[in-house]
Amino acid sequence: DAGITQSPRHKVTETGTPVTLRCHQTENHRYMYWYRQDPGHGLRLIHYSYGVKDTDKGEVSDGYSVSRSKTEDFLLTLESATSSQTSVYFCAISQNMGETQYFGPGTRLLVL
Amino acid sequence: AQSVTQLDSHVSVSEGTPVLLRCNYSSSYSPSLFWYVQHPNKGLQLLLKYTSAATLVKGINGFEAEFKKSETSFHLTKPSAHMSDAAEYFCVVILSGGSYIPTFGRGTSLIVHP
């Protein structure tokens, strides 16, 4: 398995609180992605990064921000969590855009 | 624009019978196409990919898929289902020459009966 870890793996939080999810890779891949997975929707791209400090929005970026200060770490922040952000969040990496992606184990987030 | 449609949300088969999971895409450019599998409470794992080489692509665990440009399809097949194949399967399309952002299908849940 590609060296990708996500933390925390499970989190319960309350509406209005900030939440940060971390993705860490040991593969030195340039691209990193954050997805959310919801029943009936497959995976939807939130944000992605193509290098340190280089990020761009995906399909469902509203309410989320990201940061990448090191090649190996990609952080996803929910500034003020809402119940609609209850989901399973996956991080992925790839060497180049358009190539095979390798996925982390996921983070289950419940916003009450 | 690109999109991908997985034609069945659920497919149910008996162990030992063939599997067919259907995927159609729309793309103005030459696509790269992928199938991923997700077992319960796990991340996604690559099954196979098409990137403009051979149209019949062989993947792991006996799965294969055929790229048919005229039908804009990339259906996933396996001759004989195994209980361990029960999982969620995702078809993914990426434009070549476009934005390179992956687009995921909504997934097909494969159920395998003993």
JSON list of C-alpha atoms in Angstrom, two decimals:
[
{"chain": "A", "resi": 1, "resn": "ASP", "atom": "CA", "xyz": [0.00, 0.00, 0.00]},
{"chain": "A", "resi": 2, "resn": "ALA", "atom": "CA", "xyz": [1.12, 3.53, -0.71]},
{"chain": "A", "resi": 3, "resn": "GLY", "atom": "CA", "xyz": [2.28, 5.32, 2.40]},
{"chain": "A", "resi": 4, "resn": "ILE", "atom": "CA", "xyz": [-0.72, 7.51, 3.10]},
{"chain": "A", "resi": 5, "resn": "THR", "atom": "CA", "xyz": [-2.15, 8.11, 6.53]},
{"chain": "A", "resi": 6, "resn": "GLN", "atom": "CA", "xyz": [-5.07, 10.21, 7.63]},
{"chain": "A", "resi": 7, "resn": "SER", "atom": "CA", "xyz": [-5.75, 11.60, 11.08]},
{"chain": "A", "resi": 8, "resn": "PRO", "atom": "CA", "xyz": [-7.96, 11.44, 12.92]},
{"chain": "A", "resi": 9, "resn": "ARG", "atom": "CA", "xyz": [-9.71, 8.34, 11.60]},
{"chain": "A", "resi": 10, "resn": "HIS", "atom": "CA", "xyz": [-12.94, 9.20, 13.39]},
{"chain": "A", "resi": 11, "resn": "LYS", "atom": "CA", "xyz": [-14.21, 12.48, 14.75]},
{"chain": "A", "resi": 12, "resn": "VAL", "atom": "CA", "xyz": [-17.42, 13.73, 16.29]},
{"chain": "A", "resi": 13, "resn": "THR", "atom": "CA", "xyz": [-17.85, 17.46, 16.57]},
{"chain": "A", "resi": 14, "resn": "GLU", "atom": "CA", "xyz": [-20.53, 20.06, 17.04]},
{"chain": "A", "resi": 15, "resn": "THR", "atom": "CA", "xyz": [-21.98, 22.50, 14.55]},
{"chain": "A", "resi": 16, "resn": "GLY", "atom": "CA", "xyz": [-19.98, 25.72, 14.39]},
{"chain": "A", "resi": 17, "resn": "THR", "atom": "CA", "xyz": [-16.68, 24.31, 15.60]},
{"chain": "A", "resi": 18, "resn": "PRO", "atom": "CA", "xyz": [-13.53, 24.28, 13.46]},
{"chain": "A", "resi": 19, "resn": "VAL", "atom": "CA", "xyz": [-12.16, 20.95, 12.33]},
{"chain": "A", "resi": 20, "resn": "THR", "atom": "CA", "xyz": [-8.84, 20.08, 10.70]},
{"chain": "A", "resi": 21, "resn": "LEU", "atom": "CA", "xyz": [-8.12, 16.79, 8.99]},
{"chain": "A", "resi": 22, "resn": "ARG", "atom": "CA", "xyz": [-4.60, 15.77, 8.15]},
{"chain": "A", "resi": 23, "resn": "CYS", "atom": "CA", "xyz": [-3.23, 13.73, 5.29]},
{"chain": "A", "resi": 24, "resn": "HIS", "atom": "CA", "xyz": [0.37, 12.57, 5.41]},
{"chain": "A", "resi": 25, "resn": "GLN", "atom": "CA", "xyz": [2.28, 10.79, 2.64]},
{"chain": "A", "resi": 26, "resn": "THR", "atom": "CA", "xyz": [5.69, 9.20, 2.50]},
{"chain": "A", "resi": 27, "resn": "GLU", "atom": "CA", "xyz": [5.75, 8.71, -1.30]},
{"chain": "A", "resi": 28, "resn": "ASN", "atom": "CA", "xyz": [6.94, 12.19, -2.29]},
{"chain": "A", "resi": 29, "resn": "HIS", "atom": "CA", "xyz": [4.08, 12.50, -4.79]},
{"chain": "A", "resi": 30, "resn": "ARG", "atom": "CA", "xyz": [3.47, 15.96, -6.16]},
{"chain": "A", "resi": 31, "resn": "TYR", "atom": "CA", "xyz": [-0.32, 15.91, -6.24]},
{"chain": "A", "resi": 32, "resn": "MET", "atom": "CA", "xyz": [-2.61, 15.54, -3.24]},
{"chain": "A", "resi": 33, "resn": "TYR", "atom": "CA", "xyz": [-6.39, 15.56, -3.16]},
{"chain": "A", "resi": 34, "resn": "TRP", "atom": "CA", "xyz": [-9.24, 15.74, -0.68]},
{"chain": "A", "resi": 35, "resn": "TYR", "atom": "CA", "xyz": [-12.52, 14.02, -1.49]},
{"chain": "A", "resi": 36, "resn": "ARG", "atom": "CA", "xyz": [-15.72, 13.48, 0.37]},
{"chain": "A", "resi": 37, "resn": "GLN", "atom": "CA", "xyz": [-17.80, 10.35, -0.06]},
{"chain": "A", "resi": 38, "resn": "ASP", "atom": "CA", "xyz": [-21.54, 10.36, 0.45]},
{"chain": "A", "resi": 39, "resn": "PRO", "atom": "CA", "xyz": [-24.08, 7.65, -0.41]},
{"chain": "A", "resi": 40, "resn": "GLY", "atom": "CA", "xyz": [-25.29, 7.95, -3.98]},
{"chain": "A", "resi": 41, "resn": "HIS", "atom": "CA", "xyz": [-22.67, 10.54, -4.91]},
{"chain": "A", "resi": 42, "resn": "GLY", "atom": "CA", "xyz": [-19.49, 8.57, -5.28]},
{"chain": "A", "resi": 43, "resn": "LEU", "atom": "CA", "xyz": [-16.42, 10.64, -4.47]},
{"chain": "A", "resi": 44, "resn": "ARG", "atom": "CA", "xyz": [-16.46, 14.38, -5.02]},
{"chain": "A", "resi": 45, "resn": "LEU", "atom": "CA", "xyz": [-13.33, 16.48, -5.16]},
{"chain": "A", "resi": 46, "resn": "ILE", "atom": "CA", "xyz": [-13.07, 19.22, -2.54]},
{"chain": "A", "resi": 47, "resn": "HIS", "atom": "CA", "xyz": [-9.61, 20.67, -3.16]},
{"chain": "A", "resi": 48, "resn": "TYR", "atom": "CA", "xyz": [-6.34, 19.52, -4.60]},
{"chain": "A", "resi": 49, "resn": "SER", "atom": "CA", "xyz": [-2.72, 20.56, -4.46]},
{"chain": "A", "resi": 50, "resn": "TYR", "atom": "CA", "xyz": [-0.07, 20.48, -7.14]},
{"chain": "A", "resi": 51, "resn": "GLY", "atom": "CA", "xyz": [2.83, 21.49, -4.96]},
{"chain": "A", "resi": 52, "resn": "VAL", "atom": "CA", "xyz": [3.81, 23.20, -1.74]},
{"chain": "A", "resi": 53, "resn": "LYS", "atom": "CA", "xyz": [1.55, 26.21, -1.28]},
{"chain": "A", "resi": 54, "resn": "ASP", "atom": "CA", "xyz": [-0.16, 25.49, -4.62]},
{"chain": "A", "resi": 55, "resn": "THR", "atom": "CA", "xyz": [-3.80, 24.52, -4.30]},
{"chain": "A", "resi": 56, "resn": "ASP", "atom": "CA", "xyz": [-6.99, 24.75, -6.30]},
{"chain": "A", "resi": 57, "resn": "LYS", "atom": "CA", "xyz": [-10.70, 24.23, -5.79]},
{"chain": "A", "resi": 58, "resn": "GLY", "atom": "CA", "xyz": [-12.63, 21.15, -6.73]},
{"chain": "A", "resi": 59, "resn": "GLU", "atom": "CA", "xyz": [-16.30, 20.50, -7.30]},
{"chain": "A", "resi": 60, "resn": "VAL", "atom": "CA", "xyz": [-17.51, 20.99, -3.70]},
{"chain": "A", "resi": 61, "resn": "SER", "atom": "CA", "xyz": [-15.09, 23.46, -2.13]},
{"chain": "A", "resi": 62, "resn": "ASP", "atom": "CA", "xyz": [-17.56, 25.76, -0.34]},
{"chain": "A", "resi": 63, "resn": "GLY", "atom": "CA", "xyz": [-17.02, 25.67, 3.42]},
{"chain": "A", "resi": 64, "resn": "TYR", "atom": "CA", "xyz": [-13.58, 24.06, 3.14]},
{"chain": "A", "resi": 65, "resn": "SER", "atom": "CA", "xyz": [-10.05, 25.40, 3.01]},
{"chain": "A", "resi": 66, "resn": "VAL", "atom": "CA", "xyz": [-6.74, 23.61, 2.56]},
{"chain": "A", "resi": 67, "resn": "SER", "atom": "CA", "xyz": [-3.08, 24.19, 3.18]},
{"chain": "A", "resi": 68, "resn": "ARG", "atom": "CA", "xyz": [0.10, 22.49, 2.10]},
{"chain": "A", "resi": 69, "resn": "SER", "atom": "CA", "xyz": [3.25, 23.81, 3.74]},
{"chain": "A", "resi": 70, "resn": "LYS", "atom": "CA", "xyz": [5.27, 20.63, 3.16]},
{"chain": "A", "resi": 71, "resn": "THR", "atom": "CA", "xyz": [5.27, 18.10, 0.36]},
{"chain": "A", "resi": 72, "resn": "GLU", "atom": "CA", "xyz": [4.14, 15.34, 2.67]},
{"chain": "A", "resi": 73, "resn": "ASP", "atom": "CA", "xyz": [1.24, 17.06, 4.44]},
{"chain": "A", "resi": 74, "resn": "PHE", "atom": "CA", "xyz": [-2.09, 18.30, 3.13]},
{"chain": "A", "resi": 75, "resn": "LEU", "atom": "CA", "xyz": [-4.56, 19.74, 5.63]},
{"chain": "A", "resi": 76, "resn": "LEU", "atom": "CA", "xyz": [-8.29, 20.14, 5.16]},
{"chain": "A", "resi": 77, "resn": "THR", "atom": "CA", "xyz": [-10.05, 22.64, 7.41]},
{"chain": "A", "resi": 78, "resn": "LEU", "atom": "CA", "xyz": [-13.72, 23.13, 8.03]},
{"chain": "A", "resi": 79, "resn": "GLU", "atom": "CA", "xyz": [-13.79, 26.65, 9.46]},
{"chain": "A", "resi": 80, "resn": "SER", "atom": "CA", "xyz": [-17.24, 26.24, 10.99]},
{"chain": "A", "resi": 81, "resn": "ALA", "atom": "CA", "xyz": [-18.57, 22.72, 10.67]},
{"chain": "A", "resi": 82, "resn": "THR", "atom": "CA", "xyz": [-22.15, 22.14, 9.56]},
{"chain": "A", "resi": 83, "resn": "SER", "atom": "CA", "xyz": [-24.26, 18.99, 9.64]},
{"chain": "A", "resi": 84, "resn": "SER", "atom": "CA", "xyz": [-24.08, 18.82, 5.83]},
{"chain": "A", "resi": 85, "resn": "GLN", "atom": "CA", "xyz": [-20.36, 18.21, 6.17]},
{"chain": "A", "resi": 86, "resn": "THR", "atom": "CA", "xyz": [-20.96, 14.91, 7.92]},
{"chain": "A", "resi": 87, "resn": "SER", "atom": "CA", "xyz": [-19.22, 12.53, 5.55]},
{"chain": "A", "resi": 88, "resn": "VAL", "atom": "CA", "xyz": [-16.29, 10.23, 4.98]},
{"chain": "A", "resi": 89, "resn": "TYR", "atom": "CA", "xyz": [-13.23, 12.14, 3.80]},
{"chain": "A", "resi": 90, "resn": "PHE", "atom": "CA", "xyz": [-10.53, 10.56, 1.69]},
{"chain": "A", "resi": 91, "resn": "CYS", "atom": "CA", "xyz": [-7.11, 11.85, 0.85]},
{"chain": "A", "resi": 92, "resn": "ALA", "atom": "CA", "xyz": [-5.41, 10.70, -2.34]},
{"chain": "A", "resi": 93, "resn": "ILE", "atom": "CA", "xyz": [-2.04, 11.24, -3.96]},
{"chain": "A", "resi": 94, "resn": "SER", "atom": "CA", "xyz": [-0.63, 10.90, -7.46]},
{"chain": "A", "resi": 95, "resn": "GLN", "atom": "CA", "xyz": [2.72, 11.46, -9.15]},
{"chain": "A", "resi": 96, "resn": "ASN", "atom": "CA", "xyz": [1.20, 13.62, -11.82]},
{"chain": "A", "resi": 97, "resn": "MET", "atom": "CA", "xyz": [-2.24, 14.94, -12.64]},
{"chain": "A", "resi": 98, "resn": "GLY", "atom": "CA", "xyz": [-4.27, 12.43, -14.58]},
{"chain": "A", "resi": 99, "resn": "GLU", "atom": "CA", "xyz": [-2.36, 9.42, -13.33]},
{"chain": "A", "resi": 100, "resn": "THR", "atom": "CA", "xyz": [-3.29, 6.68, -10.92]},
{"chain": "A", "resi": 101, "resn": "GLN", "atom": "CA", "xyz": [-4.39, 7.94, -7.53]},
{"chain": "A", "resi": 102, "resn": "TYR", "atom": "CA", "xyz": [-3.59, 6.18, -4.27]},
{"chain": "A", "resi": 103, "resn": "PHE", "atom": "CA", "xyz": [-6.04, 6.60, -1.43]},
{"chain": "A", "resi": 104, "resn": "GLY", "atom": "CA", "xyz": [-5.75, 6.88, 2.30]},
{"chain": "A", "resi": 105, "resn": "PRO", "atom": "CA", "xyz": [-7.97, 4.89, 4.69]},
{"chain": "A", "resi": 106, "resn": "GLY", "atom": "CA", "xyz": [-10.47, 7.70, 5.21]},
{"chain": "A", "resi": 107, "resn": "THR", "atom": "CA", "xyz": [-11.76, 9.83, 8.08]},
{"chain": "A", "resi": 108, "resn": "ARG", "atom": "CA", "xyz": [-15.32, 9.53, 9.31]},
{"chain": "A", "resi": 109, "resn": "LEU", "atom": "CA", "xyz": [-16.62, 12.91, 10.44]},
{"chain": "A", "resi": 110, "resn": "LEU", "atom": "CA", "xyz": [-19.91, 13.37, 12.26]},
{"chain": "A", "resi": 111, "resn": "VAL", "atom": "CA", "xyz": [-21.14, 16.90, 12.83]},
{"chain": "A", "resi": 112, "resn": "LEU", "atom": "CA", "xyz": [-23.91, 17.08, 15.41]},
{"chain": "B", "resi": 1, "resn": "ALA", "atom": "CA", "xyz": [-17.02, 18.72, -20.00]},
{"chain": "B", "resi": 2, "resn": "GLN", "atom": "CA", "xyz": [-16.66, 15.17, -18.87]},
{"chain": "B", "resi": 3, "resn": "SER", "atom": "CA", "xyz": [-18.99, 12.88, -17.01]},
{"chain": "B", "resi": 4, "resn": "VAL", "atom": "CA", "xyz": [-19.22, 9.24, -16.12]},
{"chain": "B", "resi": 5, "resn": "THR", "atom": "CA", "xyz": [-22.32, 7.12, -15.59]},
{"chain": "B", "resi": 6, "resn": "GLN", "atom": "CA", "xyz": [-22.41, 3.82, -13.82]},
{"chain": "B", "resi": 7, "resn": "LEU", "atom": "CA", "xyz": [-25.56, 2.29, -15.10]},
{"chain": "B", "resi": 8, "resn": "ASP", "atom": "CA", "xyz": [-26.37, 0.11, -12.10]},
{"chain": "B", "resi": 9, "resn": "SER", "atom": "CA", "xyz": [-26.30, 1.16, -8.47]},
{"chain": "B", "resi": 10, "resn": "HIS", "atom": "CA", "xyz": [-26.44, -2.49, -7.37]},
{"chain": "B", "resi": 11, "resn": "VAL", "atom": "CA", "xyz": [-25.52, -5.74, -9.12]},
{"chain": "B", "resi": 12, "resn": "SER", "atom": "CA", "xyz": [-26.29, -9.09, -7.53]},
{"chain": "B", "resi": 13, "resn": "VAL", "atom": "CA", "xyz": [-24.66, -12.33, -8.72]},
{"chain": "B", "resi": 14, "resn": "SER", "atom": "CA", "xyz": [-24.15, -15.85, -7.44]},
{"chain": "B", "resi": 15, "resn": "GLU", "atom": "CA", "xyz": [-20.68, -17.08, -6.63]},
{"chain": "B", "resi": 16, "resn": "GLY", "atom": "CA", "xyz": [-19.07, -18.62, -9.70]},
{"chain": "B", "resi": 17, "resn": "THR", "atom": "CA", "xyz": [-21.17, -16.68, -12.22]},
{"chain": "B", "resi": 18, "resn": "PRO", "atom": "CA", "xyz": [-19.90, -13.85, -14.45]},
{"chain": "B", "resi": 19, "resn": "VAL", "atom": "CA", "xyz": [-19.78, -10.24, -13.33]},
{"chain": "B", "resi": 20, "resn": "LEU", "atom": "CA", "xyz": [-20.60, -7.23, -15.51]},
{"chain": "B", "resi": 21, "resn": "LEU", "atom": "CA", "xyz": [-20.41, -3.70, -14.13]},
{"chain": "B", "resi": 22, "resn": "ARG", "atom": "CA", "xyz": [-21.28, -1.05, -16.67]},
{"chain": "B", "resi": 23, "resn": "CYS", "atom": "CA", "xyz": [-19.70, 2.35, -17.15]},
{"chain": "B", "resi": 24, "resn": "ASN", "atom": "CA", "xyz": [-20.33, 4.95, -19.84]},
{"chain": "B", "resi": 25, "resn": "TYR", "atom": "CA", "xyz": [-18.48, 8.22, -20.16]},
{"chain": "B", "resi": 26, "resn": "SER", "atom": "CA", "xyz": [-18.79, 11.41, -22.09]},
{"chain": "B", "resi": 27, "resn": "SER", "atom": "CA", "xyz": [-15.68, 13.31, -23.02]},
{"chain": "B", "resi": 28, "resn": "SER", "atom": "CA", "xyz": [-14.59, 15.66, -25.75]},
{"chain": "B", "resi": 29, "resn": "TYR", "atom": "CA", "xyz": [-11.01, 14.52, -25.39]},
{"chain": "B", "resi": 30, "resn": "SER", "atom": "CA", "xyz": [-9.20, 11.20, -25.26]},
{"chain": "B", "resi": 31, "resn": "PRO", "atom": "CA", "xyz": [-9.92, 9.89, -21.79]},
{"chain": "B", "resi": 32, "resn": "SER", "atom": "CA", "xyz": [-7.98, 7.93, -19.27]},
{"chain": "B", "resi": 33, "resn": "LEU", "atom": "CA", "xyz": [-10.32, 5.50, -17.57]},
{"chain": "B", "resi": 34, "resn": "PHE", "atom": "CA", "xyz": [-9.98, 3.70, -14.26]},
{"chain": "B", "resi": 35, "resn": "TRP", "atom": "CA", "xyz": [-11.83, 1.21, -12.14]},
{"chain": "B", "resi": 36, "resn": "TYR", "atom": "CA", "xyz": [-11.35, 1.29, -8.38]},
{"chain": "B", "resi": 37, "resn": "VAL", "atom": "CA", "xyz": [-12.69, -1.07, -5.76]},
{"chain": "B", "resi": 38, "resn": "GLN", "atom": "CA", "xyz": [-13.64, -0.20, -2.21]},
{"chain": "B", "resi": 39, "resn": "HIS", "atom": "CA", "xyz": [-14.19, -2.89, 0.37]},
{"chain": "B", "resi": 40, "resn": "PRO", "atom": "CA", "xyz": [-16.29, -2.00, 3.43]},
{"chain": "B", "resi": 41, "resn": "ASN", "atom": "CA", "xyz": [-14.69, 0.62, 5.65]},
{"chain": "B", "resi": 42, "resn": "LYS", "atom": "CA", "xyz": [-11.59, 0.75, 3.47]},
{"chain": "B", "resi": 43, "resn": "GLY", "atom": "CA", "xyz": [-10.01, 3.20, 1.07]},
{"chain": "B", "resi": 44, "resn": "LEU", "atom": "CA", "xyz": [-10.11, 2.80, -2.70]},
{"chain": "B", "resi": 45, "resn": "GLN", "atom": "CA", "xyz": [-7.77, 0.46, -4.52]},
{"chain": "B", "resi": 46, "resn": "LEU", "atom": "CA", "xyz": [-6.94, 0.54, -8.23]},
{"chain": "B", "resi": 47, "resn": "LEU", "atom": "CA", "xyz": [-8.28, -2.44, -10.18]},
{"chain": "B", "resi": 48, "resn": "LEU", "atom": "CA", "xyz": [-7.17, -1.41, -13.65]},
{"chain": "B", "resi": 49, "resn": "LYS", "atom": "CA", "xyz": [-6.68, 1.55, -15.97]},
{"chain": "B", "resi": 50, "resn": "TYR", "atom": "CA", "xyz": [-6.89, 2.42, -19.63]},
{"chain": "B", "resi": 51, "resn": "THR", "atom": "CA", "xyz": [-4.54, 5.06, -21.01]},
{"chain": "B", "resi": 52, "resn": "SER", "atom": "CA", "xyz": [-4.76, 4.70, -24.82]},
{"chain": "B", "resi": 53, "resn": "ALA", "atom": "CA", "xyz": [-2.74, 1.53, -25.17]},
{"chain": "B", "resi": 54, "resn": "ALA", "atom": "CA", "xyz": [-4.52, -1.83, -25.61]},
{"chain": "B", "resi": 55, "resn": "THR", "atom": "CA", "xyz": [-8.30, -1.54, -25.53]},
{"chain": "B", "resi": 56, "resn": "LEU", "atom": "CA", "xyz": [-8.67, -4.69, -23.44]},
{"chain": "B", "resi": 57, "resn": "VAL", "atom": "CA", "xyz": [-7.17, -4.03, -20.05]},
{"chain": "B", "resi": 58, "resn": "LYS", "atom": "CA", "xyz": [-6.44, -6.71, -17.49]},
{"chain": "B", "resi": 59, "resn": "GLY", "atom": "CA", "xyz": [-6.44, -5.88, -13.81]},
{"chain": "B", "resi": 60, "resn": "ILE", "atom": "CA", "xyz": [-5.99, -7.52, -10.47]},
{"chain": "B", "resi": 61, "resn": "ASN", "atom": "CA", "xyz": [-8.06, -10.41, -9.11]},
{"chain": "B", "resi": 62, "resn": "GLY", "atom": "CA", "xyz": [-9.19, -11.59, -12.57]},
{"chain": "B", "resi": 63, "resn": "PHE", "atom": "CA", "xyz": [-11.00, -8.41, -13.56]},
{"chain": "B", "resi": 64, "resn": "GLU", "atom": "CA", "xyz": [-10.74, -6.89, -17.00]},
{"chain": "B", "resi": 65, "resn": "ALA", "atom": "CA", "xyz": [-12.35, -4.04, -18.90]},
{"chain": "B", "resi": 66, "resn": "GLU", "atom": "CA", "xyz": [-12.69, -3.16, -22.55]},
{"chain": "B", "resi": 67, "resn": "PHE", "atom": "CA", "xyz": [-12.51, 0.38, -23.88]},
{"chain": "B", "resi": 68, "resn": "LYS", "atom": "CA", "xyz": [-15.04, 0.85, -26.69]},
{"chain": "B", "resi": 69, "resn": "LYS", "atom": "CA", "xyz": [-14.72, 4.32, -28.16]},
{"chain": "B", "resi": 70, "resn": "SER", "atom": "CA", "xyz": [-17.71, 3.94, -30.50]},
{"chain": "B", "resi": 71, "resn": "GLU", "atom": "CA", "xyz": [-19.93, 3.10, -27.53]},
{"chain": "B", "resi": 72, "resn": "THR", "atom": "CA", "xyz": [-18.13, 5.42, -25.05]},
{"chain": "B", "resi": 73, "resn": "SER", "atom": "CA", "xyz": [-18.07, 2.52, -22.64]},
{"chain": "B", "resi": 74, "resn": "PHE", "atom": "CA", "xyz": [-15.60, 0.92, -20.26]},
{"chain": "B", "resi": 75, "resn": "HIS", "atom": "CA", "xyz": [-17.42, -2.02, -18.73]},
{"chain": "B", "resi": 76, "resn": "LEU", "atom": "CA", "xyz": [-15.79, -4.14, -16.03]},
{"chain": "B", "resi": 77, "resn": "THR", "atom": "CA", "xyz": [-16.06, -7.92, -16.23]},
{"chain": "B", "resi": 78, "resn": "LYS", "atom": "CA", "xyz": [-14.94, -11.02, -14.42]},
{"chain": "B", "resi": 79, "resn": "PRO", "atom": "CA", "xyz": [-15.66, -14.57, -15.60]},
{"chain": "B", "resi": 80, "resn": "SER", "atom": "CA", "xyz": [-16.41, -16.04, -12.20]},
{"chain": "B", "resi": 81, "resn": "ALA", "atom": "CA", "xyz": [-17.42, -14.12, -9.08]},
{"chain": "B", "resi": 82, "resn": "HIS", "atom": "CA", "xyz": [-15.92, -14.87, -5.70]},
{"chain": "B", "resi": 83, "resn": "MET", "atom": "CA", "xyz": [-17.38, -13.98, -2.33]},
{"chain": "B", "resi": 84, "resn": "SER", "atom": "CA", "xyz": [-14.41, -11.68, -1.73]},
{"chain": "B", "resi": 85, "resn": "ASP", "atom": "CA", "xyz": [-15.43, -9.59, -4.76]},
{"chain": "B", "resi": 86, "resn": "ALA", "atom": "CA", "xyz": [-18.35, -8.14, -2.81]},
{"chain": "B", "resi": 87, "resn": "ALA", "atom": "CA", "xyz": [-17.53, -4.42, -2.65]},
{"chain": "B", "resi": 88, "resn": "GLU", "atom": "CA", "xyz": [-18.26, -1.00, -4.12]},
{"chain": "B", "resi": 89, "resn": "TYR", "atom": "CA", "xyz": [-16.80, -0.32, -7.56]},
{"chain": "B", "resi": 90, "resn": "PHE", "atom": "CA", "xyz": [-16.10, 3.09, -9.03]},
{"chain": "B", "resi": 91, "resn": "CYS", "atom": "CA", "xyz": [-15.48, 4.07, -12.62]},
{"chain": "B", "resi": 92, "resn": "VAL", "atom": "CA", "xyz": [-13.34, 7.19, -13.05]},
{"chain": "B", "resi": 93, "resn": "VAL", "atom": "CA", "xyz": [-12.64, 9.30, -16.11]},
{"chain": "B", "resi": 94, "resn": "ILE", "atom": "CA", "xyz": [-9.83, 11.80, -16.60]},
{"chain": "B", "resi": 95, "resn": "LEU", "atom": "CA", "xyz": [-9.49, 13.98, -19.66]},
{"chain": "B", "resi": 96, "resn": "SER", "atom": "CA", "xyz": [-6.23, 14.01, -21.54]},
{"chain": "B", "resi": 97, "resn": "GLY", "atom": "CA", "xyz": [-5.67, 17.54, -22.76]},
{"chain": "B", "resi": 98, "resn": "GLY", "atom": "CA", "xyz": [-8.31, 18.88, -20.44]},
{"chain": "B", "resi": 99, "resn": "SER", "atom": "CA", "xyz": [-8.35, 19.80, -16.80]},
{"chain": "B", "resi": 100, "resn": "TYR", "atom": "CA", "xyz": [-7.02, 16.39, -15.68]},
{"chain": "B", "resi": 101, "resn": "ILE", "atom": "CA", "xyz": [-9.41, 16.49, -12.74]},
{"chain": "B", "resi": 102, "resn": "PRO", "atom": "CA", "xyz": [-10.81, 13.01, -12.04]},
{"chain": "B", "resi": 103, "resn": "THR", "atom": "CA", "xyz": [-14.56, 12.53, -12.26]},
{"chain": "B", "resi": 104, "resn": "PHE", "atom": "CA", "xyz": [-16.00, 9.61, -10.32]},
{"chain": "B", "resi": 105, "resn": "GLY", "atom": "CA", "xyz": [-19.10, 7.63, -11.11]},
{"chain": "B", "resi": 106, "resn": "ARG", "atom": "CA", "xyz": [-21.58, 7.17, -8.29]},
{"chain": "B", "resi": 107, "resn": "GLY", "atom": "CA", "xyz": [-20.50, 3.60, -7.69]},
{"chain": "B", "resi": 108, "resn": "THR", "atom": "CA", "xyz": [-21.92, 0.12, -8.15]},
{"chain": "B", "resi": 109, "resn": "SER", "atom": "CA", "xyz": [-22.38, -2.16, -5.19]},
{"chain": "B", "resi": 110, "resn": "LEU", "atom": "CA", "xyz": [-21.57, -5.76, -6.11]},
{"chain": "B", "resi": 111, "resn": "ILE", "atom": "CA", "xyz": [-23.38, -8.35, -4.02]},
{"chain": "B", "resi": 112, "resn": "VAL", "atom": "CA", "xyz": [-22.22, -11.96, -4.27]},
{"chain": "B", "resi": 113, "resn": "HIS", "atom": "CA", "xyz": [-24.52, -14.73, -3.05]},
{"chain": "B", "resi": 114, "resn": "PRO", "atom": "CA", "xyz": [-23.17, -18.12, -2.01]}
]
